[in-house]
């Protein structure tokens, strides 16, 4: 397959996920962002997709990438990290695009502090995967690939 909108998925990661591997290892484990990229790309390619895997600490950049994904990708997987719980702008960007979005979190946000229980991403996403660590990224790729196959 050629690398076009039809077989390209975006995997977008928000603030502090660049620190994975050393950040709160008891919660997030020792998997680094580079490991997550490798795991996700391998699963995506098994499913027939290429993935554009990115991380930023900036809310506006995530908004720009969501808009770009709406034009250039078949679907988006997003771990908006702390912006999940605060960002109306990210909610609105996802609501504005027509491609499916899957929300992913490494930790089980519902088993953590109350302020992590609300997500501005969930109600505009096709589904949410959380609490499975790095495996969640694989599950998200599989789920998105399945969704896209159903829709095609
Ligand atoms: C996270 C959960 C968020 O609550 C937190 O702010 C993160 C990471 C996760 O992947 O478990 O930075 O999105």
Tab-separated table of C-alpha atoms and ligand atoms in Angstrom:
chain	number	residue	atom	x	y	z
A	1	UNK	CA	0.000	0.000	0.000
A	2	UNK	CA	1.251	3.488	-0.665
A	3	UNK	CA	1.659	6.017	2.091
A	4	UNK	CA	-1.517	8.056	1.699
A	5	UNK	CA	-4.438	9.181	3.835
A	6	UNK	CA	-6.030	5.755	3.450
A	7	UNK	CA	-3.306	3.858	5.229
A	8	UNK	CA	-1.805	6.509	7.483
A	9	UNK	CA	-2.677	6.863	11.149
A	10	UNK	CA	-1.499	9.611	13.453
A	11	UNK	CA	-0.482	8.759	17.015
A	12	UNK	CA	-0.329	11.970	19.022
A	13	UNK	CA	1.160	12.261	22.492
A	14	UNK	CA	0.853	15.177	24.877
A	15	UNK	CA	2.865	16.784	27.657
A	16	UNK	CA	5.488	14.986	29.723
A	17	UNK	CA	5.192	11.765	27.738
A	18	UNK	CA	8.694	12.536	26.422
A	19	UNK	CA	9.831	11.671	29.962
A	20	UNK	CA	8.443	8.135	29.910
A	21	UNK	CA	10.964	5.647	31.208
A	22	UNK	CA	12.073	7.890	34.057
A	23	UNK	CA	8.827	9.688	34.928
A	24	UNK	CA	6.804	8.212	37.843
A	25	UNK	CA	7.939	4.719	36.925
A	26	UNK	CA	5.619	3.170	39.526
A	27	UNK	CA	2.661	4.505	37.492
A	28	UNK	CA	3.895	4.578	33.894
A	29	UNK	CA	6.489	1.793	33.897
A	30	UNK	CA	9.891	1.779	32.256
A	31	UNK	CA	8.731	1.850	28.657
A	32	UNK	CA	10.086	4.917	26.885
A	33	UNK	CA	8.342	7.004	24.240
A	34	UNK	CA	10.737	5.528	21.668
A	35	UNK	CA	9.626	2.031	22.774
A	36	UNK	CA	5.974	3.075	22.364
A	37	UNK	CA	6.728	4.349	18.880
A	38	UNK	CA	8.366	1.052	17.925
A	39	UNK	CA	5.539	-1.046	19.410
A	40	UNK	CA	2.875	1.076	17.689
A	41	UNK	CA	4.616	1.148	14.313
A	42	UNK	CA	5.084	-2.629	14.355
A	43	UNK	CA	1.403	-3.227	15.169
A	44	UNK	CA	0.289	-0.636	12.600
A	45	UNK	CA	2.356	-2.236	9.883
A	46	UNK	CA	0.931	-5.696	10.819
A	47	UNK	CA	-2.510	-4.158	10.280
A	48	UNK	CA	-1.497	-2.575	6.963
A	49	UNK	CA	-1.027	0.995	8.228
A	50	UNK	CA	1.848	3.413	8.450
A	51	UNK	CA	1.986	5.573	11.524
A	52	UNK	CA	3.098	9.107	12.126
A	53	UNK	CA	4.023	9.135	15.821
A	54	UNK	CA	4.523	12.507	17.528
A	55	UNK	CA	4.864	14.110	20.953
A	56	UNK	CA	4.565	17.706	22.093
A	57	UNK	CA	4.378	19.559	25.379
A	58	UNK	CA	2.312	22.318	23.772
A	59	UNK	CA	-1.500	22.377	23.667
A	60	UNK	CA	-1.724	24.462	20.471
A	61	UNK	CA	0.588	22.088	18.636
A	62	UNK	CA	-1.686	19.173	19.542
A	63	UNK	CA	-4.646	21.170	18.189
A	64	UNK	CA	-2.721	21.846	14.939
A	65	UNK	CA	-1.823	18.154	14.609
A	66	UNK	CA	-5.425	17.038	15.202
A	67	UNK	CA	-6.588	19.410	12.455
A	68	UNK	CA	-3.782	18.150	10.185
A	69	UNK	CA	-4.730	14.536	10.958
A	70	UNK	CA	-8.297	15.328	9.959
A	71	UNK	CA	-6.978	16.247	6.492
A	72	UNK	CA	-4.069	13.837	6.100
A	73	UNK	CA	-4.760	10.675	8.114
A	74	UNK	CA	-7.329	7.892	8.058
A	75	UNK	CA	-7.650	8.057	11.858
A	76	UNK	CA	-5.976	9.337	15.003
A	77	UNK	CA	-4.905	7.779	18.301
A	78	UNK	CA	-4.340	10.370	21.001
A	79	UNK	CA	-2.880	10.364	24.482
A	80	UNK	CA	-3.438	14.006	25.355
A	81	UNK	CA	-1.893	13.341	28.806
A	82	UNK	CA	-2.747	16.142	31.277
A	83	UNK	CA	-4.555	18.164	28.559
A	84	UNK	CA	-7.115	15.343	28.516
A	85	UNK	CA	-8.498	16.756	31.738
A	86	UNK	CA	-8.275	20.462	30.920
A	87	UNK	CA	-8.491	21.196	27.213
A	88	UNK	CA	-11.703	22.403	25.596
A	89	UNK	CA	-9.521	23.345	22.599
A	90	UNK	CA	-8.533	19.707	22.057
A	91	UNK	CA	-12.157	18.619	22.488
A	92	UNK	CA	-13.253	21.172	19.878
A	93	UNK	CA	-10.480	20.191	17.428
A	94	UNK	CA	-11.538	16.535	17.577
A	95	UNK	CA	-15.210	17.491	17.221
A	96	UNK	CA	-14.308	19.475	14.102
A	97	UNK	CA	-12.722	16.606	12.140
A	98	UNK	CA	-14.319	13.704	10.345
A	99	UNK	CA	-11.848	10.872	10.955
A	100	UNK	CA	-12.187	8.452	13.892
A	101	UNK	CA	-10.208	9.197	17.045
A	102	UNK	CA	-9.268	6.723	19.769
A	103	UNK	CA	-8.240	7.988	23.199
A	104	UNK	CA	-5.496	6.075	24.973
A	105	UNK	CA	-3.874	6.323	28.402
A	106	UNK	CA	-1.151	4.170	29.879
A	107	UNK	CA	-2.613	4.327	33.388
A	108	UNK	CA	-6.169	3.666	34.508
A	109	UNK	CA	-7.248	7.288	34.928
A	110	UNK	CA	-10.410	6.180	36.770
A	111	UNK	CA	-8.376	4.491	39.503
A	112	UNK	CA	-6.384	7.683	40.118
A	113	UNK	CA	-7.097	11.183	41.482
A	114	UNK	CA	-10.620	12.577	40.986
A	115	UNK	CA	-9.354	15.328	38.660
A	116	UNK	CA	-8.278	12.636	36.185
A	117	UNK	CA	-11.742	11.072	36.009
A	118	UNK	CA	-13.089	13.637	33.561
A	119	UNK	CA	-11.822	13.658	29.986
A	120	UNK	CA	-12.558	16.349	27.400
A	121	UNK	CA	-11.493	13.813	24.752
A	122	UNK	CA	-13.766	10.828	25.502
A	123	UNK	CA	-17.107	12.142	24.267
A	124	UNK	CA	-15.662	13.047	20.870
A	125	UNK	CA	-13.730	9.782	20.518
A	126	UNK	CA	-14.831	6.469	19.047
A	127	UNK	CA	-13.536	4.699	22.162
A	128	UNK	CA	-11.174	4.861	25.117
A	129	UNK	CA	-8.422	2.448	26.146
A	130	UNK	CA	-6.738	2.969	29.498
A	131	UNK	CA	-4.906	1.059	32.180
A	132	UNK	CA	-3.008	-1.424	30.010
A	133	UNK	CA	0.329	0.388	29.850
A	134	UNK	CA	2.231	0.125	26.584
A	135	UNK	CA	-0.077	-2.667	25.459
A	136	UNK	CA	-2.838	-0.036	25.268
A	137	UNK	CA	-1.134	1.502	22.245
A	138	UNK	CA	-1.215	-1.870	20.457
A	139	UNK	CA	-4.865	-2.313	21.410
A	140	UNK	CA	-5.636	1.180	20.127
A	141	UNK	CA	-3.937	0.511	16.777
A	142	UNK	CA	-5.868	-2.752	16.378
A	143	UNK	CA	-9.147	-1.079	17.342
A	144	UNK	CA	-8.581	1.811	14.934
A	145	UNK	CA	-7.588	-0.539	12.092
A	146	UNK	CA	-10.760	-2.601	12.703
A	147	UNK	CA	-12.900	0.543	12.718
A	148	UNK	CA	-11.351	1.758	9.491
A	149	UNK	CA	-11.866	-1.620	7.803
A	150	UNK	CA	-15.530	-1.597	8.851
A	151	UNK	CA	-15.939	1.903	7.495
A	152	UNK	CA	-14.327	1.181	4.120
B	1	LIG	C1	-1.885	9.766	31.071
B	1	LIG	C2	-2.822	10.024	32.253
B	1	LIG	C3	-2.962	11.509	32.527
B	1	LIG	O1	-3.836	11.722	33.628
B	1	LIG	C4	-1.607	12.110	32.860
B	1	LIG	O2	-1.713	13.509	33.038
B	1	LIG	C5	-0.562	11.772	31.875
B	1	LIG	C6	-0.539	10.430	31.286
B	1	LIG	C7	-1.632	8.265	30.846
B	1	LIG	O3	-1.177	7.906	29.766
B	1	LIG	O4	-1.869	7.454	31.749
B	1	LIG	O5	0.340	12.559	31.624
B	1	LIG	O6	-2.486	10.284	29.902
